[in-house]
PDB file of C-alpha atoms and ligand atoms in Angstrom:
ATOM      1  CA  MET X   1      78.148  63.147 139.517  1.00 38.00           C
ATOM      2  CA  ASN X   2      75.589  63.409 136.743  1.00 41.00           C
ATOM      3  CA  LEU X   3      72.356  61.482 136.406  1.00 40.00           C
ATOM      4  CA  ALA X   4      73.754  58.834 134.080  1.00 46.00           C
ATOM      5  CA  GLU X   5      76.627  58.230 136.460  1.00 49.00           C
ATOM      6  CA  ALA X   6      74.297  57.955 139.448  1.00 42.00           C
ATOM      7  CA  ILE X   7      72.217  55.400 137.584  1.00 42.00           C
ATOM      8  CA  ARG X   8      75.283  53.466 136.498  1.00 49.00           C
ATOM      9  CA  ARG X   9      76.511  53.334 140.065  1.00 52.00           C
ATOM     10  CA  GLY X  10      73.210  52.029 141.301  1.00 46.00           C
ATOM     11  CA  LEU X  11      72.386  55.059 143.423  1.00 43.00           C
ATOM     12  CA  ILE X  12      69.032  55.396 141.746  1.00 37.00           C
ATOM     13  CA  ALA X  13      66.630  52.581 142.185  1.00 35.00           C
ATOM     14  CA  GLU X  14      63.068  51.623 141.603  1.00 30.00           C
ATOM     15  CA  ALA X  15      61.677  54.565 143.520  1.00 31.00           C
ATOM     16  CA  ILE X  16      63.266  57.035 141.157  1.00 32.00           C
ATOM     17  CA  PRO X  17      63.928  55.575 137.732  1.00 29.00           C
ATOM     18  CA  ALA X  18      64.338  58.444 135.321  1.00 28.00           C
ATOM     19  CA  ARG X  19      64.063  58.296 131.572  1.00 26.00           C
ATOM     20  CA  PRO X  20      67.537  56.842 130.905  1.00 28.00           C
ATOM     21  CA  VAL X  21      66.729  53.762 132.994  1.00 28.00           C
ATOM     22  CA  ARG X  22      64.390  52.385 130.358  1.00 27.00           C
ATOM     23  CA  ALA X  23      67.195  52.251 127.868  1.00 23.00           C
ATOM     24  CA  ARG X  24      69.167  50.028 130.209  1.00 32.00           C
ATOM     25  CA  SER X  25      68.225  47.074 132.337  1.00 33.00           C
ATOM     26  CA  VAL X  26      65.819  48.217 135.024  1.00 33.00           C
ATOM     27  CA  LYS X  27      66.188  44.851 136.709  1.00 37.00           C
ATOM     28  CA  GLU X  28      69.935  45.182 136.930  1.00 39.00           C
ATOM     29  CA  LEU X  29      69.785  48.739 138.220  1.00 36.00           C
ATOM     30  CA  ALA X  30      67.178  47.848 140.779  1.00 36.00           C
ATOM     31  CA  ARG X  31      69.285  44.938 141.935  1.00 41.00           C
ATOM     32  CA  ALA X  32      72.271  47.209 142.352  1.00 38.00           C
ATOM     33  CA  GLY X  33      70.385  50.094 143.883  1.00 38.00           C
ATOM     34  CA  LEU X  34      67.837  48.436 146.063  1.00 32.00           C
ATOM     35  CA  VAL X  35      70.332  46.708 148.278  1.00 30.00           C
ATOM     36  CA  SER X  36      71.509  49.177 150.753  1.00 31.00           C
ATOM     37  CA  VAL X  37      72.780  48.647 154.239  1.00 26.00           C
ATOM     38  CA  ARG X  38      76.290  47.453 153.556  1.00 30.00           C
ATOM     39  CA  VAL X  39      76.371  46.800 149.888  1.00 35.00           C
ATOM     40  CA  HIS X  40      79.770  48.401 149.557  1.00 36.00           C
ATOM     41  CA  GLU X  41      81.172  46.032 152.150  1.00 36.00           C
ATOM     42  CA  ALA X  42      79.662  43.110 150.283  1.00 37.00           C
ATOM     43  CA  GLN X  43      81.236  44.327 147.057  1.00 39.00           C
ATOM     44  CA  LEU X  44      84.624  44.524 148.688  1.00 36.00           C
ATOM     45  CA  GLN X  45      84.348  41.036 150.031  1.00 42.00           C
ATOM     46  CA  ASN X  46      82.942  39.778 146.754  1.00 44.00           C
ATOM     47  CA  THR X  47      80.160  38.017 148.520  1.00 45.00           C
ATOM     48  CA  PRO X  48      76.553  37.950 147.396  1.00 45.00           C
ATOM     49  CA  PHE X  49      74.727  40.706 149.240  1.00 45.00           C
ATOM     50  CA  ASP X  50      72.500  39.270 151.942  1.00 49.00           C
ATOM     51  CA  TYR X  51      70.159  42.040 152.954  1.00 46.00           C
ATOM     52  CA  ALA X  52      68.581  40.125 155.854  1.00 48.00           C
ATOM     53  CA  ALA X  53      71.961  39.355 157.386  1.00 52.00           C
ATOM     54  CA  ALA X  54      73.141  42.932 156.901  1.00 46.00           C
ATOM     55  CA  ALA X  55      69.983  44.285 158.486  1.00 48.00           C
ATOM     56  CA  ALA X  56      70.486  41.950 161.437  1.00 53.00           C
ATOM     57  CA  ARG X  57      74.079  43.151 161.848  1.00 54.00           C
ATOM     58  CA  GLU X  58      72.856  46.741 161.810  1.00 49.00           C
ATOM     59  CA  GLY X  59      70.273  45.934 164.450  1.00 50.00           C
ATOM     60  CA  ILE X  60      67.413  46.604 162.047  1.00 48.00           C
ATOM     61  CA  GLU X  61      64.393  44.436 162.576  1.00 46.00           C
ATOM     62  CA  MET X  62      61.305  44.147 160.474  1.00 39.00           C
ATOM     63  CA  GLY X  63      58.798  46.637 161.738  1.00 50.00           C
ATOM     64  CA  SER X  64      61.389  48.591 163.607  1.00 68.00           C
ATOM     65  CA  ARG X  65      61.863  52.353 163.594  1.00 79.00           C
ATOM     66  CA  ILE X  66      65.009  53.751 162.092  1.00 88.00           C
ATOM     67  CA  ARG X  67      66.251  57.198 163.012  1.00 91.00           C
ATOM     68  CA  CYS X  68      67.187  59.250 159.981  1.00 95.00           C
ATOM     69  CA  PHE X  69      70.337  61.331 159.823  1.00 96.00           C
ATOM     70  CA  TRP X  70      71.688  63.879 157.380  1.00 97.00           C
ATOM     71  CA  LEU X  71      74.663  63.273 155.103  1.00 97.00           C
ATOM     72  CA  GLY X  72      76.405  66.549 154.359  1.00 96.00           C
ATOM     73  CA  PRO X  73      78.728  66.922 151.371  1.00 94.00           C
ATOM     74  CA  THR X  74      82.490  67.209 151.952  1.00 96.00           C
ATOM     75  CA  GLU X  75      85.500  67.625 149.690  1.00 95.00           C
ATOM     76  CA  GLU X  76      86.935  64.298 150.824  1.00 97.00           C
ATOM     77  CA  ILE X  77      87.214  61.297 148.525  1.00 96.00           C
ATOM     78  CA  GLU X  78      87.430  57.534 148.820  1.00 96.00           C
ATOM     79  CA  LEU X  79      89.403  56.371 145.810  1.00 96.00           C
ATOM     80  CA  SER X  80      88.861  52.812 144.645  1.00 95.00           C
ATOM     81  CA  LEU X  81      89.951  50.723 141.688  1.00 96.00           C
ATOM     82  CA  ARG X  82      87.454  48.461 140.018  1.00 95.00           C
ATOM     83  CA  ARG X  83      87.841  45.734 137.398  1.00 96.00           C
ATOM     84  CA  TYR X  84      84.868  44.047 135.838  1.00 94.00           C
ATOM     85  CA  ARG X  85      83.765  42.177 132.782  1.00 92.00           C
ATOM     86  CA  GLY X  86      80.221  42.337 131.422  1.00 83.00           C
ATOM     87  CA  SER X  87      78.163  39.167 131.388  1.00 75.00           C
ATOM     88  CA  ASP X  88      79.205  38.512 127.792  1.00 77.00           C
ATOM     89  CA  ARG X  89      82.295  36.670 129.063  1.00 74.00           C
ATOM     90  CA  GLY X  90      80.624  34.125 131.270  1.00 79.00           C
ATOM     91  CA  LYS X  91      78.683  34.317 134.477  1.00 89.00           C
ATOM     92  CA  CYS X  92      80.273  34.593 137.898  1.00 91.00           C
ATOM     93  CA  ALA X  93      78.952  32.756 140.937  1.00 89.00           C
ATOM     94  CA  THR X  94      81.078  34.448 143.570  1.00 91.00           C
ATOM     95  CA  SER X  95      81.197  38.205 142.896  1.00 88.00           C
ATOM     96  CA  GLY X  96      77.598  38.816 143.924  1.00 85.00           C
ATOM     97  CA  PHE X  97      76.992  40.647 140.648  1.00 85.00           C
ATOM     98  CA  GLY X  98      76.475  37.730 138.283  1.00 89.00           C
ATOM     99  CA  TYR X  99      79.512  38.905 136.315  1.00 92.00           C
ATOM    100  CA  HIS X 100      83.212  39.153 137.189  1.00 94.00           C
ATOM    101  CA  ASN X 101      83.714  42.190 139.397  1.00 94.00           C
ATOM    102  CA  VAL X 102      86.225  43.309 142.003  1.00 94.00           C
ATOM    103  CA  ASN X 103      86.600  46.633 143.756  1.00 92.00           C
ATOM    104  CA  ALA X 104      89.588  47.628 145.879  1.00 93.00           C
ATOM    105  CA  ILE X 105      89.706  50.725 148.052  1.00 93.00           C
ATOM    106  CA  MET X 106      92.960  52.506 147.388  1.00 93.00           C
ATOM    107  CA  GLU X 107      93.020  55.496 149.709  1.00 94.00           C
ATOM    108  CA  ARG X 108      91.192  58.430 151.212  1.00 95.00           C
ATOM    109  CA  THR X 109      92.153  61.779 149.790  1.00 96.00           C
ATOM    110  CA  SER X 110      90.538  65.079 148.830  1.00 96.00           C
ATOM    111  CA  PHE X 111      89.339  66.949 145.763  1.00 95.00           C
ATOM    112  CA  ALA X 112      92.278  69.342 146.123  1.00 95.00           C
ATOM    113  CA  GLN X 113      94.916  66.616 146.474  1.00 96.00           C
ATOM    114  CA  LEU X 114      93.625  64.792 143.403  1.00 95.00           C
ATOM    115  CA  ALA X 115      93.528  68.033 141.423  1.00 95.00           C
ATOM    116  CA  ALA X 116      97.133  68.750 142.454  1.00 96.00           C
ATOM    117  CA  ARG X 117      98.126  65.347 141.037  1.00 94.00           C
ATOM    118  CA  GLY X 118      96.562  66.256 137.711  1.00 95.00           C
ATOM    119  CA  TRP X 119      93.431  64.154 138.115  1.00 96.00           C
ATOM    120  CA  PRO X 120      90.772  65.167 135.547  1.00 95.00           C
ATOM    121  CA  MET X 121      88.172  67.426 137.164  1.00 94.00           C
ATOM    122  CA  SER X 122      84.721  68.641 136.205  1.00 91.00           C
ATOM    123  CA  ASP X 123      83.142  71.579 138.023  1.00 85.00           C
ATOM    124  CA  GLY X 124      85.858  71.257 140.661  1.00 87.00           C
ATOM    125  CA  ARG X 125      85.137  67.574 141.286  1.00 89.00           C
ATOM    126  CA  PRO X 126      87.312  64.608 140.299  1.00 94.00           C
ATOM    127  CA  VAL X 127      85.711  62.523 137.562  1.00 94.00           C
ATOM    128  CA  HIS X 128      85.564  58.756 137.145  1.00 94.00           C
ATOM    129  CA  THR X 129      88.202  57.605 134.690  1.00 94.00           C
ATOM    130  CA  GLY X 130      89.736  54.409 133.393  1.00 94.00           C
ATOM    131  CA  ASP X 131      93.395  55.238 133.445  1.00 93.00           C
ATOM    132  CA  SER X 132      94.241  57.966 135.978  1.00 94.00           C
ATOM    133  CA  VAL X 133      96.024  55.255 137.932  1.00 95.00           C
ATOM    134  CA  PRO X 134      98.441  53.465 135.549  1.00 95.00           C
ATOM    135  CA  HIS X 135      97.302  49.950 134.698  1.00 96.00           C
ATOM    136  CA  SER X 136     100.720  48.696 135.799  1.00 96.00           C
ATOM    137  CA  ASP X 137     100.039  49.868 139.371  1.00 95.00           C
ATOM    138  CA  PRO X 138     100.060  46.785 141.650  1.00 94.00           C
ATOM    139  CA  ARG X 139      97.021  48.060 143.540  1.00 94.00           C
ATOM    140  CA  TRP X 140      94.732  47.156 140.637  1.00 96.00           C
ATOM    141  CA  PRO X 141      92.879  43.883 141.313  1.00 95.00           C
ATOM    142  CA  ARG X 142      94.238  41.208 138.976  1.00 96.00           C
ATOM    143  CA  SER X 143      91.555  38.560 139.255  1.00 95.00           C
ATOM    144  CA  CYS X 144      87.976  38.004 140.330  1.00 94.00           C
ATOM    145  CA  SER X 145      87.162  36.076 143.510  1.00 93.00           C
ATOM    146  CA  CYS X 146      86.116  33.125 141.331  1.00 93.00           C
ATOM    147  CA  GLY X 147      89.626  32.909 139.873  1.00 94.00           C
ATOM    148  CA  TYR X 148      88.886  34.571 136.542  1.00 94.00           C
ATOM    149  CA  ALA X 149      91.972  36.579 135.525  1.00 95.00           C
ATOM    150  CA  PHE X 150      91.002  39.932 134.107  1.00 95.00           C
ATOM    151  CA  ALA X 151      92.094  40.603 130.536  1.00 95.00           C
ATOM    152  CA  ASP X 152      93.544  43.889 129.380  1.00 95.00           C
ATOM    153  CA  ASP X 153      90.372  44.732 127.486  1.00 93.00           C
ATOM    154  CA  ASP X 154      88.100  44.149 130.486  1.00 95.00           C
ATOM    155  CA  GLU X 155      86.846  47.309 132.147  1.00 94.00           C
ATOM    156  CA  TRP X 156      89.123  49.509 134.265  1.00 96.00           C
ATOM    157  CA  GLN X 157      87.593  52.091 136.600  1.00 96.00           C
ATOM    158  CA  CYS X 158      89.246  54.628 138.899  1.00 96.00           C
ATOM    159  CA  ASN X 159      86.375  55.702 141.103  1.00 95.00           C
ATOM    160  CA  PRO X 160      86.786  58.776 143.275  1.00 95.00           C
ATOM    161  CA  ASP X 161      83.669  58.470 145.428  1.00 94.00           C
ATOM    162  CA  ALA X 162      82.669  61.527 147.403  1.00 94.00           C
ATOM    163  CA  LEU X 163      82.577  61.106 151.165  1.00 96.00           C
ATOM    164  CA  PHE X 164      79.665  62.542 153.133  1.00 97.00           C
ATOM    165  CA  ARG X 165      79.706  63.520 156.775  1.00 97.00           C
ATOM    166  CA  ARG X 166      77.032  62.039 159.035  1.00 95.00           C
ATOM    167  CA  GLY X 167      75.213  64.757 160.881  1.00 95.00           C
ATOM    168  CA  ASP X 168      74.755  62.543 163.948  1.00 92.00           C
ATOM    169  CA  THR X 169      78.178  60.930 164.433  1.00 92.00           C
ATOM    170  CA  GLY X 170      80.481  63.013 162.222  1.00 94.00           C
ATOM    171  CA  GLU X 171      81.681  59.816 160.505  1.00 94.00           C
ATOM    172  CA  LEU X 172      82.703  60.056 156.836  1.00 95.00           C
ATOM    173  CA  VAL X 173      80.918  57.580 154.572  1.00 94.00           C
ATOM    174  CA  THR X 174      80.307  57.060 150.874  1.00 94.00           C
ATOM    175  CA  LEU X 175      76.700  56.902 149.715  1.00 92.00           C
ATOM    176  CA  HIS X 176      77.145  53.188 149.005  1.00 86.00           C
ATOM    177  CA  ALA X 177      78.240  52.494 152.573  1.00 87.00           C
ATOM    178  CA  ALA X 178      75.701  54.671 154.366  1.00 92.00           C
ATOM    179  CA  PRO X 179      73.158  52.590 156.282  1.00 89.00           C
ATOM    180  CA  ALA X 180      69.367  52.831 156.229  1.00 91.00           C
ATOM    181  CA  GLY X 181      68.162  56.144 157.595  1.00 94.00           C
ATOM    182  CA  ALA X 182      70.678  58.180 155.606  1.00 96.00           C
ATOM    183  CA  MET X 183      69.279  61.320 153.965  1.00 97.00           C
ATOM    184  CA  TRP X 184      71.062  63.380 151.357  1.00 96.00           C
ATOM    185  CA  ASP X 185      70.618  65.947 148.641  1.00 94.00           C
ATOM    186  CA  ALA X 186      70.759  64.277 145.222  1.00 90.00           C
ATOM    187  CA  ASP X 187      71.786  67.547 143.633  1.00 84.00           C
ATOM    188  CA  TRP X 188      72.818  65.717 140.450  1.00 79.00           C
ATOM    189  CA  MET X 189      69.111  65.203 139.714  1.00 78.00           C
ATOM    190  CA  GLY X 190      68.872  68.805 138.527  1.00 76.00           C
ATOM    191  CA  GLU X 191      66.404  71.478 139.448  1.00 77.00           C
ATOM    192  CA  HIS X 192      63.277  69.806 138.138  1.00 77.00           C
ATOM    193  CA  HIS X 193      62.537  67.813 141.277  1.00 79.00           C
ATOM    194  CA  LYS X 194      63.868  69.997 144.034  1.00 84.00           C
ATOM    195  CA  GLY X 195      61.724  70.220 147.138  1.00 83.00           C
ATOM    196  CA  PRO X 196      60.536  73.209 149.136  1.00 82.00           C
ATOM    197  CA  ASP X 197      63.965  73.637 150.768  1.00 87.00           C
ATOM    198  CA  TRP X 198      65.683  73.528 147.373  1.00 89.00           C
ATOM    199  CA  ILE X 199      67.246  70.138 147.896  1.00 93.00           C
ATOM    200  CA  HIS X 200      66.355  66.889 146.165  1.00 93.00           C
ATOM    201  CA  LEU X 201      65.789  64.722 149.205  1.00 95.00           C
ATOM    202  CA  CYS X 202      66.783  61.054 149.051  1.00 95.00           C
ATOM    203  CA  VAL X 203      66.383  58.587 151.897  1.00 96.00           C
ATOM    204  CA  ARG X 204      67.923  55.143 152.223  1.00 94.00           C
ATOM    205  CA  THR X 205      65.247  52.762 153.431  1.00 92.00           C
ATOM    206  CA  PRO X 206      65.962  49.141 154.361  1.00 87.00           C
ATOM    207  CA  GLY X 207      64.606  48.272 150.901  1.00 88.00           C
ATOM    208  CA  GLY X 208      66.642  50.752 148.886  1.00 89.00           C
ATOM    209  CA  GLU X 209      66.875  54.392 147.909  1.00 91.00           C
ATOM    210  CA  TRP X 210      63.828  56.568 147.886  1.00 94.00           C
ATOM    211  CA  SER X 211      63.690  59.868 146.069  1.00 92.00           C
ATOM    212  CA  VAL X 212      61.186  61.699 148.224  1.00 94.00           C
ATOM    213  CA  ASP X 213      60.992  64.619 145.800  1.00 91.00           C
ATOM    214  CA  GLY X 214      60.848  62.458 142.685  1.00 89.00           C
ATOM    215  CA  PRO X 215      57.970  60.814 140.857  1.00 88.00           C
ATOM    216  CA  SER X 216      56.125  57.790 142.169  1.00 89.00           C
ATOM    217  CA  TYR X 217      55.625  54.738 140.005  1.00 86.00           C
ATOM    218  CA  GLN X 218      53.086  52.027 139.526  1.00 84.00           C
ATOM    219  CA  ASP X 219      53.840  49.013 137.339  1.00 82.00           C
ATOM    220  CA  GLY X 220      56.878  50.808 135.979  1.00 81.00           C
ATOM    221  CA  LYS X 221      54.889  53.861 134.861  1.00 87.00           C
ATOM    222  CA  VAL X 222      54.947  57.319 136.415  1.00 88.00           C
ATOM    223  CA  GLN X 223      51.947  57.652 138.680  1.00 87.00           C
ATOM    224  CA  HIS X 224      52.576  61.166 140.015  1.00 89.00           C
ATOM    225  CA  GLU X 225      55.250  63.530 138.789  1.00 86.00           C
ATOM    226  CA  ARG X 226      55.802  64.551 142.402  1.00 87.00           C
ATOM    227  CA  GLY X 227      55.065  61.425 144.382  1.00 90.00           C
ATOM    228  CA  TRP X 228      55.185  62.737 147.936  1.00 93.00           C
ATOM    229  CA  THR X 229      54.659  65.904 149.899  1.00 93.00           C
ATOM    230  CA  ARG X 230      56.964  66.598 152.798  1.00 94.00           C
ATOM    231  CA  THR X 231      57.224  68.900 155.782  1.00 94.00           C
ATOM    232  CA  GLY X 232      59.868  69.498 158.426  1.00 95.00           C
ATOM    233  CA  THR X 233      63.569  70.288 158.266  1.00 95.00           C
ATOM    234  CA  VAL X 234      66.084  67.526 157.478  1.00 95.00           C
ATOM    235  CA  PRO X 235      66.511  65.056 159.037  1.00 96.00           C
ATOM    236  CA  ASP X 236      63.198  65.546 160.883  1.00 95.00           C
ATOM    237  CA  VAL X 237      61.060  65.122 157.800  1.00 96.00           C
ATOM    238  CA  THR X 238      57.513  63.825 157.498  1.00 96.00           C
ATOM    239  CA  ALA X 239      56.407  62.625 154.057  1.00 95.00           C
ATOM    240  CA  ASN X 240      53.057  61.554 152.678  1.00 93.00           C
ATOM    241  CA  PRO X 241      51.875  59.060 151.539  1.00 93.00           C
ATOM    242  CA  THR X 242      53.862  55.970 152.600  1.00 92.00           C
ATOM    243  CA  ILE X 243      56.826  54.638 150.645  1.00 92.00           C
ATOM    244  CA  HIS X 244      56.333  51.253 149.010  1.00 89.00           C
ATOM    245  CA  ILE X 245      59.207  49.528 147.257  1.00 87.00           C
ATOM    246  CA  PRO X 246      57.539  46.344 145.995  1.00 84.00           C
ATOM    247  CA  GLY X 247      58.817  43.257 147.732  1.00 83.00           C
ATOM    248  CA  LYS X 248      61.394  45.293 149.648  1.00 86.00           C
ATOM    249  CA  TYR X 249      59.938  47.852 151.978  1.00 87.00           C
ATOM    250  CA  HIS X 250      56.709  49.521 153.013  1.00 88.00           C
ATOM    251  CA  GLY X 251      56.858  52.243 155.598  1.00 90.00           C
ATOM    252  CA  PHE X 252      56.249  55.766 156.781  1.00 91.00           C
ATOM    253  CA  LEU X 253      58.649  58.638 157.140  1.00 95.00           C
ATOM    254  CA  ARG X 254      57.414  60.516 160.173  1.00 92.00           C
ATOM    255  CA  GLY X 255      59.289  63.191 162.080  1.00 93.00           C
ATOM    256  CA  GLY X 256      62.637  61.850 160.879  1.00 94.00           C
ATOM    257  CA  TRP X 257      61.902  58.198 161.613  1.00 93.00           C
ATOM    258  CA  LEU X 258      61.387  55.436 159.077  1.00 93.00           C
ATOM    259  CA  GLU X 259      58.625  53.279 160.465  1.00 88.00           C
ATOM    260  CA  GLU X 260      57.877  50.011 158.759  1.00 84.00           C
ATOM    261  CA  CYS X 261      54.200  49.306 158.099  1.00 81.00           C
TER     262      CYS X 261
HETATM  263 ZN1   ZN F 301      84.201  36.079 138.837  1.00 75.05          ZN
END
């Protein structure tokens, strides 16, 4: 996954907007990226994402401590099929995105199995395409939850999302589905912002993603090129200063615990 793809998929939020974000809608990206706990589930159900309800389901309370855990890369894939139509063809009240959008999980498979089927690959990884699954395949969603029937020229996406293995439970999850406390190496960010252990550490807070090794921002402008210092080995990391995602989250990362201020 490259940087543009990570931004498009909402994996990069307000804590780490990079240059390309300005050319797009920061608001839209933040909305997609700042929701976190079960956004993938919400997408699948085509319901507006309710962070408070999701946090309650996860047992996360305001002011609570959240234990962090490592997400290690695997060569497993969750393949899903997405149809959507940009806001130019009317607004949508039911998808949770403001525009017509449906995502359907198709299967779990692996890099190797997709490659064997002839799926396009880049650096040994399956890429996101529009037509690797024929458009006649009945597993493609045909209509939005609001009833809008997708047209042929609406967007088609075959999304092979990498699965990560939780270091604490061994469960396989996509980045979208990983709950608050997840930590991972955003290696697609390139070498510029790697930390002392040569990873680009990202943490999912209850308010969205936080690039610990990235720049910090104030009023949309870069405040410090390297916003935080960190010590400790993942997931037992301590970072300074606090993380503040305006209107969403304010907390510490101390010894591998997210502690809300
Ligand atoms: Zn719709």
